[in-house]
């Protein structure tokens, strides 16, 4: 492992770096991942909570779930994996992009800046009637579902299944992946598209692909470097 770590340290010294994170990076901050034995979805089908249809049919039920999740995330602190990525950005100004699928805001809490968020932000709410969007950090919410001043129902500004990713974030992510010299995929099962497709975009554009994950993923077949283990232990060793 030490030789692999040293090899990745070497390739991180020059060129453009993209770090692409998923729920696994927050696992050591006690925010559960989605899939797997301890995953959030082991007892729920994602379709019953993470779709616009589910929200339309029972906004209160969906909000009870997200209110609980917001409480859990609110109490969470960034772990050494988040902090290592913030430090990597600081040490490599102008040649580091952080793209995340996470909605928890822990990268910003760790000091990362200009985070490209593909699946939205649990701390932002959007009105399903007038479209107004804003930050809201109330935990727990006073009223479920929360209402907009126009009277419409507010929803979390996150991307559910079947919804488009925010266009500006997606364009930035594709551009960064296409220009990366090193693309590090951390703590993602790499099964949710189009985000998972960024690994291939980077690879086909000539980037070295590094995976940081304790378990195998479909993206492993595209990678030259596979670092098996928890992000909170591996990432600090790369700096
Ligand atoms: C550790 C660790 C440690 C543990 N250290 N690692 C092409 C093919 C098939 C389907 C599709 C396709 N294109 C589109 C689709 C449909 C769909 C999709 O991908 N479905 C597949 C699942 C089959 N995609 C969409 O619907 C997307 N929209 C879209 O495509 O729009 C166009 C369109 C419109 C209309 C019709 C059709 C298409 C939107 C996707 C939105 C995803 N949203 C979610 C939920 C957000 C809300 C919420 O949080 O509740 O985002 S899904 C969920 O999965 C969440 C995550 O961001 C996302 C990715 O999960 P992630 O981060 O990889 O987590 P896990 O849990 O899967 O994995 C954790 C990993 O960490 C594991 O590998 C562990 O081993 C590892 N780990 N501890 C490091 N300590």
PDB file of C-alpha atoms and ligand atoms in Angstrom:
ATOM      1  CA  UNK A   1       0.000   0.000   0.000  1.00  0.00           C
ATOM      2  CA  UNK A   2       2.802   2.466   0.859  1.00  0.00           C
ATOM      3  CA  UNK A   3       4.168   2.171  -2.709  1.00  0.00           C
ATOM      4  CA  UNK A   4       0.719   2.856  -4.149  1.00  0.00           C
ATOM      5  CA  UNK A   5       0.296   5.875  -1.879  1.00  0.00           C
ATOM      6  CA  UNK A   6       3.720   7.206  -2.909  1.00  0.00           C
ATOM      7  CA  UNK A   7       2.836   6.676  -6.600  1.00  0.00           C
ATOM      8  CA  UNK A   8      -0.384   8.667  -6.235  1.00  0.00           C
ATOM      9  CA  UNK A   9       1.455  11.392  -4.279  1.00  0.00           C
ATOM     10  CA  UNK A  10       3.816  11.707  -7.256  1.00  0.00           C
ATOM     11  CA  UNK A  11       1.066  12.107  -9.865  1.00  0.00           C
ATOM     12  CA  UNK A  12      -0.722  14.665  -7.685  1.00  0.00           C
ATOM     13  CA  UNK A  13       2.353  16.923  -7.814  1.00  0.00           C
ATOM     14  CA  UNK A  14       1.725  18.208 -11.343  1.00  0.00           C
ATOM     15  CA  UNK A  15      -1.239  18.875 -13.587  1.00  0.00           C
ATOM     16  CA  UNK A  16      -4.939  19.322 -12.997  1.00  0.00           C
ATOM     17  CA  UNK A  17      -6.613  17.384 -10.207  1.00  0.00           C
ATOM     18  CA  UNK A  18     -10.307  16.536  -9.900  1.00  0.00           C
ATOM     19  CA  UNK A  19     -11.603  14.968  -6.695  1.00  0.00           C
ATOM     20  CA  UNK A  20     -15.011  13.345  -7.157  1.00  0.00           C
ATOM     21  CA  UNK A  21     -16.728  12.375  -3.921  1.00  0.00           C
ATOM     22  CA  UNK A  22     -19.697  10.294  -2.847  1.00  0.00           C
ATOM     23  CA  UNK A  23     -21.408   9.378   0.397  1.00  0.00           C
ATOM     24  CA  UNK A  24     -18.470   7.204   1.529  1.00  0.00           C
ATOM     25  CA  UNK A  25     -16.354  10.247   2.368  1.00  0.00           C
ATOM     26  CA  UNK A  26     -18.910  11.256   4.997  1.00  0.00           C
ATOM     27  CA  UNK A  27     -19.258   7.754   6.466  1.00  0.00           C
ATOM     28  CA  UNK A  28     -16.522   8.473   9.011  1.00  0.00           C
ATOM     29  CA  UNK A  29     -18.482  11.584  10.029  1.00  0.00           C
ATOM     30  CA  UNK A  30     -21.339   9.203  10.905  1.00  0.00           C
ATOM     31  CA  UNK A  31     -23.515  10.209   7.960  1.00  0.00           C
ATOM     32  CA  UNK A  32     -24.739   6.877   6.571  1.00  0.00           C
ATOM     33  CA  UNK A  33     -24.119   5.988   2.933  1.00  0.00           C
ATOM     34  CA  UNK A  34     -27.093   5.148   0.703  1.00  0.00           C
ATOM     35  CA  UNK A  35     -26.316   1.612  -0.373  1.00  0.00           C
ATOM     36  CA  UNK A  36     -24.801  -1.350   1.444  1.00  0.00           C
ATOM     37  CA  UNK A  37     -25.325  -3.047   4.802  1.00  0.00           C
ATOM     38  CA  UNK A  38     -25.402   0.142   6.883  1.00  0.00           C
ATOM     39  CA  UNK A  39     -26.868   2.236   4.078  1.00  0.00           C
ATOM     40  CA  UNK A  40     -29.747   4.671   4.512  1.00  0.00           C
ATOM     41  CA  UNK A  41     -31.736   2.733   1.977  1.00  0.00           C
ATOM     42  CA  UNK A  42     -31.407  -0.720   3.495  1.00  0.00           C
ATOM     43  CA  UNK A  43     -34.928  -0.414   4.909  1.00  0.00           C
ATOM     44  CA  UNK A  44     -36.468   1.976   2.365  1.00  0.00           C
ATOM     45  CA  UNK A  45     -36.817   1.874  -1.347  1.00  0.00           C
ATOM     46  CA  UNK A  46     -35.289   5.056  -2.804  1.00  0.00           C
ATOM     47  CA  UNK A  47     -38.314   5.377  -5.105  1.00  0.00           C
ATOM     48  CA  UNK A  48     -40.565   5.865  -2.069  1.00  0.00           C
ATOM     49  CA  UNK A  49     -38.596   8.871  -0.815  1.00  0.00           C
ATOM     50  CA  UNK A  50     -36.162  10.222  -3.385  1.00  0.00           C
ATOM     51  CA  UNK A  51     -38.489  11.043  -6.266  1.00  0.00           C
ATOM     52  CA  UNK A  52     -40.687  14.013  -7.147  1.00  0.00           C
ATOM     53  CA  UNK A  53     -43.641  11.604  -7.441  1.00  0.00           C
ATOM     54  CA  UNK A  54     -43.183  10.438  -3.837  1.00  0.00           C
ATOM     55  CA  UNK A  55     -43.009  14.073  -2.723  1.00  0.00           C
ATOM     56  CA  UNK A  56     -46.133  15.014  -4.650  1.00  0.00           C
ATOM     57  CA  UNK A  57     -48.121  12.139  -3.204  1.00  0.00           C
ATOM     58  CA  UNK A  58     -46.989  12.597   0.428  1.00  0.00           C
ATOM     59  CA  UNK A  59     -44.826  15.689   1.066  1.00  0.00           C
ATOM     60  CA  UNK A  60     -45.101  15.318   4.837  1.00  0.00           C
ATOM     61  CA  UNK A  61     -43.757  11.755   4.836  1.00  0.00           C
ATOM     62  CA  UNK A  62     -40.848  12.702   2.584  1.00  0.00           C
ATOM     63  CA  UNK A  63     -40.156  15.755   4.735  1.00  0.00           C
ATOM     64  CA  UNK A  64     -40.158  13.671   7.949  1.00  0.00           C
ATOM     65  CA  UNK A  65     -37.333  11.682   6.421  1.00  0.00           C
ATOM     66  CA  UNK A  66     -35.320  14.740   5.334  1.00  0.00           C
ATOM     67  CA  UNK A  67     -35.980  16.523   8.639  1.00  0.00           C
ATOM     68  CA  UNK A  68     -34.435  13.526  10.404  1.00  0.00           C
ATOM     69  CA  UNK A  69     -31.514  13.471   7.956  1.00  0.00           C
ATOM     70  CA  UNK A  70     -30.906  17.223   8.380  1.00  0.00           C
ATOM     71  CA  UNK A  71     -30.709  16.714  12.151  1.00  0.00           C
ATOM     72  CA  UNK A  72     -28.174  13.944  11.714  1.00  0.00           C
ATOM     73  CA  UNK A  73     -26.060  15.963   9.256  1.00  0.00           C
ATOM     74  CA  UNK A  74     -26.305  19.092  11.407  1.00  0.00           C
ATOM     75  CA  UNK A  75     -24.582  17.235  14.226  1.00  0.00           C
ATOM     76  CA  UNK A  76     -21.864  15.854  11.927  1.00  0.00           C
ATOM     77  CA  UNK A  77     -18.351  17.257  11.680  1.00  0.00           C
ATOM     78  CA  UNK A  78     -15.941  16.952   8.756  1.00  0.00           C
ATOM     79  CA  UNK A  79     -13.493  14.070   9.118  1.00  0.00           C
ATOM     80  CA  UNK A  80      -9.806  13.851   8.109  1.00  0.00           C
ATOM     81  CA  UNK A  81     -10.872  12.912   4.531  1.00  0.00           C
ATOM     82  CA  UNK A  82     -12.816  16.163   4.061  1.00  0.00           C
ATOM     83  CA  UNK A  83      -9.995  18.137   5.688  1.00  0.00           C
ATOM     84  CA  UNK A  84      -7.380  16.524   3.439  1.00  0.00           C
ATOM     85  CA  UNK A  85      -9.288  17.577   0.310  1.00  0.00           C
ATOM     86  CA  UNK A  86      -9.576  21.147   1.608  1.00  0.00           C
ATOM     87  CA  UNK A  87      -5.814  21.148   2.181  1.00  0.00           C
ATOM     88  CA  UNK A  88      -5.155  19.682  -1.271  1.00  0.00           C
ATOM     89  CA  UNK A  89      -7.157  22.548  -2.780  1.00  0.00           C
ATOM     90  CA  UNK A  90      -5.256  25.118  -0.727  1.00  0.00           C
ATOM     91  CA  UNK A  91      -1.899  23.665  -1.766  1.00  0.00           C
ATOM     92  CA  UNK A  92      -2.823  23.533  -5.455  1.00  0.00           C
ATOM     93  CA  UNK A  93      -4.504  26.826  -6.281  1.00  0.00           C
ATOM     94  CA  UNK A  94      -5.913  26.974  -9.797  1.00  0.00           C
ATOM     95  CA  UNK A  95      -5.433  23.292 -10.549  1.00  0.00           C
ATOM     96  CA  UNK A  96      -7.856  21.557  -8.210  1.00  0.00           C
ATOM     97  CA  UNK A  97     -11.611  21.018  -8.623  1.00  0.00           C
ATOM     98  CA  UNK A  98     -13.854  19.296  -6.116  1.00  0.00           C
ATOM     99  CA  UNK A  99     -16.981  17.694  -7.577  1.00  0.00           C
ATOM    100  CA  UNK A 100     -19.366  16.083  -5.106  1.00  0.00           C
ATOM    101  CA  UNK A 101     -22.550  14.057  -5.247  1.00  0.00           C
ATOM    102  CA  UNK A 102     -23.088  14.777  -1.562  1.00  0.00           C
ATOM    103  CA  UNK A 103     -25.780  17.069  -0.266  1.00  0.00           C
ATOM    104  CA  UNK A 104     -24.458  17.334   3.296  1.00  0.00           C
ATOM    105  CA  UNK A 105     -22.273  20.468   3.040  1.00  0.00           C
ATOM    106  CA  UNK A 106     -19.392  18.841   4.956  1.00  0.00           C
ATOM    107  CA  UNK A 107     -16.827  19.785   2.299  1.00  0.00           C
ATOM    108  CA  UNK A 108     -17.575  23.475   2.846  1.00  0.00           C
ATOM    109  CA  UNK A 109     -17.558  22.947   6.607  1.00  0.00           C
ATOM    110  CA  UNK A 110     -14.041  21.527   6.161  1.00  0.00           C
ATOM    111  CA  UNK A 111     -12.927  24.650   4.250  1.00  0.00           C
ATOM    112  CA  UNK A 112     -13.303  23.546   0.607  1.00  0.00           C
ATOM    113  CA  UNK A 113     -14.318  26.345  -1.761  1.00  0.00           C
ATOM    114  CA  UNK A 114     -16.151  26.445  -5.123  1.00  0.00           C
ATOM    115  CA  UNK A 115     -17.473  22.928  -4.605  1.00  0.00           C
ATOM    116  CA  UNK A 116     -19.293  21.646  -7.700  1.00  0.00           C
ATOM    117  CA  UNK A 117     -22.473  20.094  -6.326  1.00  0.00           C
ATOM    118  CA  UNK A 118     -24.139  17.644  -8.666  1.00  0.00           C
ATOM    119  CA  UNK A 119     -27.052  16.527  -6.507  1.00  0.00           C
ATOM    120  CA  UNK A 120     -27.911  19.778  -4.737  1.00  0.00           C
ATOM    121  CA  UNK A 121     -27.728  20.850  -1.124  1.00  0.00           C
ATOM    122  CA  UNK A 122     -29.914  19.694   1.774  1.00  0.00           C
ATOM    123  CA  UNK A 123     -29.564  23.145   3.388  1.00  0.00           C
ATOM    124  CA  UNK A 124     -31.305  24.868   0.487  1.00  0.00           C
ATOM    125  CA  UNK A 125     -35.074  24.788  -0.073  1.00  0.00           C
ATOM    126  CA  UNK A 126     -36.999  25.508  -3.260  1.00  0.00           C
ATOM    127  CA  UNK A 127     -40.653  26.410  -3.672  1.00  0.00           C
ATOM    128  CA  UNK A 128     -42.573  23.945  -5.821  1.00  0.00           C
ATOM    129  CA  UNK A 129     -44.949  26.766  -6.831  1.00  0.00           C
ATOM    130  CA  UNK A 130     -42.946  29.982  -7.407  1.00  0.00           C
ATOM    131  CA  UNK A 131     -39.459  28.434  -7.725  1.00  0.00           C
ATOM    132  CA  UNK A 132     -37.875  30.768  -5.128  1.00  0.00           C
ATOM    133  CA  UNK A 133     -34.822  29.169  -3.534  1.00  0.00           C
ATOM    134  CA  UNK A 134     -32.933  29.978  -0.351  1.00  0.00           C
ATOM    135  CA  UNK A 135     -30.800  28.696   2.472  1.00  0.00           C
ATOM    136  CA  UNK A 136     -32.510  27.224   5.516  1.00  0.00           C
ATOM    137  CA  UNK A 137     -30.629  25.621   8.405  1.00  0.00           C
ATOM    138  CA  UNK A 138     -33.525  25.152  10.805  1.00  0.00           C
ATOM    139  CA  UNK A 139     -33.320  21.827  12.679  1.00  0.00           C
ATOM    140  CA  UNK A 140     -35.887  20.506  13.227  1.00  0.00           C
ATOM    141  CA  UNK A 141     -38.266  22.312  10.877  1.00  0.00           C
ATOM    142  CA  UNK A 142     -41.054  24.175  12.646  1.00  0.00           C
ATOM    143  CA  UNK A 143     -43.757  22.951  10.298  1.00  0.00           C
ATOM    144  CA  UNK A 144     -43.844  19.938   7.967  1.00  0.00           C
ATOM    145  CA  UNK A 145     -43.996  20.387   5.078  1.00  0.00           C
ATOM    146  CA  UNK A 146     -42.520  23.905   5.264  1.00  0.00           C
ATOM    147  CA  UNK A 147     -44.329  26.548   3.243  1.00  0.00           C
ATOM    148  CA  UNK A 148     -43.078  29.375   1.062  1.00  0.00           C
ATOM    149  CA  UNK A 149     -44.277  32.941   1.629  1.00  0.00           C
ATOM    150  CA  UNK A 150     -46.307  32.487  -1.600  1.00  0.00           C
ATOM    151  CA  UNK A 151     -48.142  29.609   0.121  1.00  0.00           C
ATOM    152  CA  UNK A 152     -46.493  26.910  -2.002  1.00  0.00           C
ATOM    153  CA  UNK A 153     -44.828  23.815  -0.563  1.00  0.00           C
ATOM    154  CA  UNK A 154     -41.053  23.973  -0.102  1.00  0.00           C
ATOM    155  CA  UNK A 155     -38.899  20.997  -1.022  1.00  0.00           C
ATOM    156  CA  UNK A 156     -35.219  20.279  -0.401  1.00  0.00           C
ATOM    157  CA  UNK A 157     -33.160  21.638  -3.333  1.00  0.00           C
ATOM    158  CA  UNK A 158     -31.677  18.242  -4.058  1.00  0.00           C
ATOM    159  CA  UNK A 159     -31.768  16.090  -7.167  1.00  0.00           C
ATOM    160  CA  UNK A 160     -34.116  13.142  -6.976  1.00  0.00           C
ATOM    161  CA  UNK A 161     -34.230  10.207  -9.387  1.00  0.00           C
ATOM    162  CA  UNK A 162     -35.578  11.167 -12.796  1.00  0.00           C
ATOM    163  CA  UNK A 163     -34.622  14.831 -12.312  1.00  0.00           C
ATOM    164  CA  UNK A 164     -31.982  16.712 -14.261  1.00  0.00           C
ATOM    165  CA  UNK A 165     -28.766  17.730 -12.568  1.00  0.00           C
ATOM    166  CA  UNK A 166     -28.220  21.529 -12.234  1.00  0.00           C
ATOM    167  CA  UNK A 167     -26.939  22.429 -15.686  1.00  0.00           C
ATOM    168  CA  UNK A 168     -24.142  24.796 -14.624  1.00  0.00           C
ATOM    169  CA  UNK A 169     -22.726  22.293 -12.113  1.00  0.00           C
ATOM    170  CA  UNK A 170     -22.916  19.464 -14.621  1.00  0.00           C
ATOM    171  CA  UNK A 171     -21.156  21.516 -17.312  1.00  0.00           C
ATOM    172  CA  UNK A 172     -18.408  22.507 -14.863  1.00  0.00           C
ATOM    173  CA  UNK A 173     -17.977  18.882 -13.803  1.00  0.00           C
ATOM    174  CA  UNK A 174     -17.742  17.552 -17.364  1.00  0.00           C
ATOM    175  CA  UNK A 175     -15.294  20.316 -18.294  1.00  0.00           C
ATOM    176  CA  UNK A 176     -13.094  19.625 -15.258  1.00  0.00           C
ATOM    177  CA  UNK A 177     -13.186  15.843 -15.822  1.00  0.00           C
ATOM    178  CA  UNK A 178     -12.303  16.306 -19.489  1.00  0.00           C
ATOM    179  CA  UNK A 179      -9.259  18.448 -18.612  1.00  0.00           C
ATOM    180  CA  UNK A 180      -8.072  16.472 -15.572  1.00  0.00           C
ATOM    181  CA  UNK A 181      -4.641  14.879 -15.416  1.00  0.00           C
ATOM    182  CA  UNK A 182      -5.587  13.036 -12.247  1.00  0.00           C
ATOM    183  CA  UNK A 183      -9.174  12.108 -11.342  1.00  0.00           C
ATOM    184  CA  UNK A 184      -9.668  10.759  -7.828  1.00  0.00           C
ATOM    185  CA  UNK A 185     -13.027   9.042  -7.173  1.00  0.00           C
ATOM    186  CA  UNK A 186     -13.605   8.785  -3.435  1.00  0.00           C
ATOM    187  CA  UNK A 187     -16.344   6.926  -1.553  1.00  0.00           C
ATOM    188  CA  UNK A 188     -18.779   6.443  -4.396  1.00  0.00           C
ATOM    189  CA  UNK A 189     -20.454   3.239  -5.557  1.00  0.00           C
ATOM    190  CA  UNK A 190     -20.324   4.761  -9.076  1.00  0.00           C
ATOM    191  CA  UNK A 191     -23.734   3.392 -10.038  1.00  0.00           C
ATOM    192  CA  UNK A 192     -25.784   6.597 -10.216  1.00  0.00           C
ATOM    193  CA  UNK A 193     -25.712   8.299 -13.599  1.00  0.00           C
ATOM    194  CA  UNK A 194     -24.922  10.692 -15.141  1.00  0.00           C
ATOM    195  CA  UNK A 195     -22.484  11.492 -12.272  1.00  0.00           C
ATOM    196  CA  UNK A 196     -20.770   8.081 -12.451  1.00  0.00           C
ATOM    197  CA  UNK A 197     -20.052   8.727 -16.145  1.00  0.00           C
ATOM    198  CA  UNK A 198     -17.489  11.382 -15.174  1.00  0.00           C
ATOM    199  CA  UNK A 199     -14.942   8.664 -14.456  1.00  0.00           C
ATOM    200  CA  UNK A 200     -15.120   7.523 -18.071  1.00  0.00           C
ATOM    201  CA  UNK A 201     -15.018  11.114 -19.379  1.00  0.00           C
ATOM    202  CA  UNK A 202     -11.780  11.656 -17.441  1.00  0.00           C
ATOM    203  CA  UNK A 203     -10.270   8.340 -18.463  1.00  0.00           C
ATOM    204  CA  UNK A 204     -11.065   8.823 -22.149  1.00  0.00           C
ATOM    205  CA  UNK A 205      -9.506  12.288 -21.981  1.00  0.00           C
ATOM    206  CA  UNK A 206      -6.268  10.772 -20.720  1.00  0.00           C
ATOM    207  CA  UNK A 207      -6.477  11.259 -16.953  1.00  0.00           C
ATOM    208  CA  UNK A 208      -4.964   8.867 -14.452  1.00  0.00           C
ATOM    209  CA  UNK A 209      -7.857   7.431 -12.444  1.00  0.00           C
ATOM    210  CA  UNK A 210      -7.454   6.857  -8.715  1.00  0.00           C
ATOM    211  CA  UNK A 211     -10.135   5.101  -6.633  1.00  0.00           C
ATOM    212  CA  UNK A 212     -10.341   5.457  -2.857  1.00  0.00           C
ATOM    213  CA  UNK A 213     -12.867   2.986  -1.472  1.00  0.00           C
ATOM    214  CA  UNK A 214     -12.827   0.029   0.929  1.00  0.00           C
ATOM    215  CA  UNK A 215     -14.986  -1.980  -1.513  1.00  0.00           C
ATOM    216  CA  UNK A 216     -14.908  -2.715  -5.249  1.00  0.00           C
ATOM    217  CA  UNK A 217     -16.975  -0.554  -7.618  1.00  0.00           C
ATOM    218  CA  UNK A 218     -17.753  -0.731 -11.350  1.00  0.00           C
ATOM    219  CA  UNK A 219     -15.369   2.225 -11.847  1.00  0.00           C
ATOM    220  CA  UNK A 220     -12.414   0.099 -10.731  1.00  0.00           C
ATOM    221  CA  UNK A 221     -12.038  -1.297 -14.223  1.00  0.00           C
ATOM    222  CA  UNK A 222     -11.179   2.211 -15.475  1.00  0.00           C
ATOM    223  CA  UNK A 223      -8.618   2.923 -12.754  1.00  0.00           C
ATOM    224  CA  UNK A 224      -4.847   2.702 -12.782  1.00  0.00           C
ATOM    225  CA  UNK A 225      -4.658   3.202  -9.011  1.00  0.00           C
ATOM    226  CA  UNK A 226      -6.956   1.535  -6.469  1.00  0.00           C
ATOM    227  CA  UNK A 227      -6.467   2.497  -2.848  1.00  0.00           C
ATOM    228  CA  UNK A 228      -8.559   0.145  -0.725  1.00  0.00           C
ATOM    229  CA  UNK A 229      -9.555   1.640   2.589  1.00  0.00           C
ATOM    230  CA  UNK A 230     -11.489   4.398   4.315  1.00  0.00           C
ATOM    231  CA  UNK A 231     -11.111   7.903   2.885  1.00  0.00           C
ATOM    232  CA  UNK A 232     -10.399   9.351   6.328  1.00  0.00           C
ATOM    233  CA  UNK A 233      -7.284   7.197   6.581  1.00  0.00           C
ATOM    234  CA  UNK A 234      -6.078   7.262   2.975  1.00  0.00           C
ATOM    235  CA  UNK A 235      -6.584  10.880   1.900  1.00  0.00           C
ATOM    236  CA  UNK A 236      -4.413  12.441   4.633  1.00  0.00           C
ATOM    237  CA  UNK A 237      -1.576  10.148   3.529  1.00  0.00           C
ATOM    238  CA  UNK A 238      -1.746  11.506  -0.026  1.00  0.00           C
ATOM    239  CA  UNK A 239      -0.829  15.045   1.008  1.00  0.00           C
TER     240      UNK A 239
HETATM  241  C1  LIG B   1     -16.351   4.469   1.764  1.00  0.00           C
HETATM  242  C2  LIG B   1     -16.305   4.528   3.121  1.00  0.00           C
HETATM  243  C3  LIG B   1     -15.233   5.213   3.656  1.00  0.00           C
HETATM  244  C4  LIG B   1     -18.046   3.434   2.674  1.00  0.00           C
HETATM  245  N1  LIG B   1     -14.333   5.779   2.833  1.00  0.00           N
HETATM  246  N2  LIG B   1     -15.526   4.994   0.908  1.00  0.00           N
HETATM  247  C5  LIG B   1     -28.002   5.310 -17.099  1.00  0.00           C
HETATM  248  C6  LIG B   1     -28.149   3.975 -16.773  1.00  0.00           C
HETATM  249  C7  LIG B   1     -29.076   3.572 -15.813  1.00  0.00           C
HETATM  250  C8  LIG B   1     -29.875   4.493 -15.156  1.00  0.00           C
HETATM  251  C9  LIG B   1     -29.717   5.816 -15.464  1.00  0.00           C
HETATM  252  C10 LIG B   1     -28.811   6.215 -16.427  1.00  0.00           C
HETATM  253  N3  LIG B   1     -28.870   7.568 -16.510  1.00  0.00           N
HETATM  254  C11 LIG B   1     -29.779   8.021 -15.641  1.00  0.00           C
HETATM  255  C12 LIG B   1     -30.323   6.977 -14.988  1.00  0.00           C
HETATM  256  C13 LIG B   1     -31.387   7.051 -13.930  1.00  0.00           C
HETATM  257  C14 LIG B   1     -30.863   7.389 -12.573  1.00  0.00           C
HETATM  258  C15 LIG B   1     -29.808   6.367 -12.171  1.00  0.00           C
HETATM  259  O1  LIG B   1     -28.628   6.583 -12.230  1.00  0.00           O
HETATM  260  N4  LIG B   1     -30.257   5.211 -11.713  1.00  0.00           N
HETATM  261  C16 LIG B   1     -29.340   4.125 -11.327  1.00  0.00           C
HETATM  262  C17 LIG B   1     -29.251   4.048  -9.801  1.00  0.00           C
HETATM  263  C18 LIG B   1     -29.858   2.855 -11.909  1.00  0.00           C
HETATM  264  N5  LIG B   1     -30.313   8.745 -12.539  1.00  0.00           N
HETATM  265  C19 LIG B   1     -31.095   9.816 -12.395  1.00  0.00           C
HETATM  266  O2  LIG B   1     -32.304   9.714 -12.277  1.00  0.00           O
HETATM  267  C20 LIG B   1     -30.417  11.166 -12.368  1.00  0.00           C
HETATM  268  N6  LIG B   1     -31.053  12.070 -13.252  1.00  0.00           N
HETATM  269  C21 LIG B   1     -30.991  11.920 -14.564  1.00  0.00           C
HETATM  270  O3  LIG B   1     -30.389  11.023 -15.081  1.00  0.00           O
HETATM  271  O4  LIG B   1     -31.665  12.913 -15.254  1.00  0.00           O
HETATM  272  C22 LIG B   1     -31.865  12.706 -16.638  1.00  0.00           C
HETATM  273  C23 LIG B   1     -33.180  11.989 -16.773  1.00  0.00           C
HETATM  274  C24 LIG B   1     -34.317  12.713 -16.565  1.00  0.00           C
HETATM  275  C25 LIG B   1     -35.540  12.079 -16.727  1.00  0.00           C
HETATM  276  C26 LIG B   1     -35.582  10.719 -17.031  1.00  0.00           C
HETATM  277  C27 LIG B   1     -34.409  10.001 -17.191  1.00  0.00           C
HETATM  278  C28 LIG B   1     -33.191  10.648 -17.065  1.00  0.00           C
HETATM  279  C29 LIG B   1     -30.548  11.811 -10.996  1.00  0.00           C
HETATM  280  C30 LIG B   1     -29.795  11.088  -9.961  1.00  0.00           C
HETATM  281  C31 LIG B   1     -30.069  11.722  -8.596  1.00  0.00           C
HETATM  282  C32 LIG B   1     -29.415  10.975  -7.476  1.00  0.00           C
HETATM  283  N7  LIG B   1     -29.919  11.428  -6.237  1.00  0.00           N
HETATM  284  C33 LIG B   1     -29.480  10.776  -5.021  1.00  0.00           C
HETATM  285  C34 LIG B   1     -30.436  11.112  -3.857  1.00  0.00           C
HETATM  286  C35 LIG B   1     -30.324  12.540  -3.378  1.00  0.00           C
HETATM  287  C36 LIG B   1     -31.358  12.817  -2.356  1.00  0.00           C
HETATM  288  C37 LIG B   1     -31.040  12.263  -1.031  1.00  0.00           C
HETATM  289  O5  LIG B   1     -29.899  12.421  -0.585  1.00  0.00           O
HETATM  290  O6  LIG B   1     -31.913  11.694  -0.391  1.00  0.00           O
HETATM  291  O7  LIG B   1     -28.132  11.134  -4.730  1.00  0.00           O
HETATM  292  S1  LIG B   1     -29.405   9.031  -5.177  1.00  0.00           S
HETATM  293  C38 LIG B   1     -28.058   8.813  -4.092  1.00  0.00           C
HETATM  294  O8  LIG B   1     -27.045   8.126  -4.848  1.00  0.00           O
HETATM  295  C39 LIG B   1     -27.535  10.235  -3.800  1.00  0.00           C
HETATM  296  C40 LIG B   1     -26.064  10.058  -4.060  1.00  0.00           C
HETATM  297  O9  LIG B   1     -25.470  11.306  -4.370  1.00  0.00           O
HETATM  298  C41 LIG B   1     -26.022   9.056  -5.187  1.00  0.00           C
HETATM  299  C42 LIG B   1     -24.719   8.352  -5.351  1.00  0.00           C
HETATM  300  O10 LIG B   1     -24.465   7.524  -4.243  1.00  0.00           O
HETATM  301  P1  LIG B   1     -22.997   7.431  -3.685  1.00  0.00           P
HETATM  302  O11 LIG B   1     -22.549   8.755  -3.211  1.00  0.00           O
HETATM  303  O12 LIG B   1     -22.137   6.745  -4.646  1.00  0.00           O
HETATM  304  O13 LIG B   1     -23.245   6.568  -2.340  1.00  0.00           O
HETATM  305  P2  LIG B   1     -23.437   4.981  -2.171  1.00  0.00           P
HETATM  306  O14 LIG B   1     -24.110   4.759  -0.865  1.00  0.00           O
HETATM  307  O15 LIG B   1     -24.038   4.375  -3.352  1.00  0.00           O
HETATM  308  O16 LIG B   1     -21.941   4.425  -2.099  1.00  0.00           O
HETATM  309  C43 LIG B   1     -21.075   4.726  -1.013  1.00  0.00           C
HETATM  310  C44 LIG B   1     -19.697   4.185  -1.331  1.00  0.00           C
HETATM  311  O17 LIG B   1     -18.830   4.596  -0.294  1.00  0.00           O
HETATM  312  C45 LIG B   1     -19.619   2.659  -1.419  1.00  0.00           C
HETATM  313  O18 LIG B   1     -18.903   2.294  -2.587  1.00  0.00           O
HETATM  314  C46 LIG B   1     -18.821   2.268  -0.170  1.00  0.00           C
HETATM  315  O19 LIG B   1     -17.983   1.139  -0.386  1.00  0.00           O
HETATM  316  C47 LIG B   1     -17.990   3.503   0.034  1.00  0.00           C
HETATM  317  N8  LIG B   1     -17.564   3.739   1.420  1.00  0.00           N
HETATM  318  N9  LIG B   1     -17.429   3.833   3.620  1.00  0.00           N
HETATM  319  C48 LIG B   1     -14.509   5.657   1.473  1.00  0.00           C
HETATM  320  N10 LIG B   1     -15.090   5.310   4.985  1.00  0.00           N
END
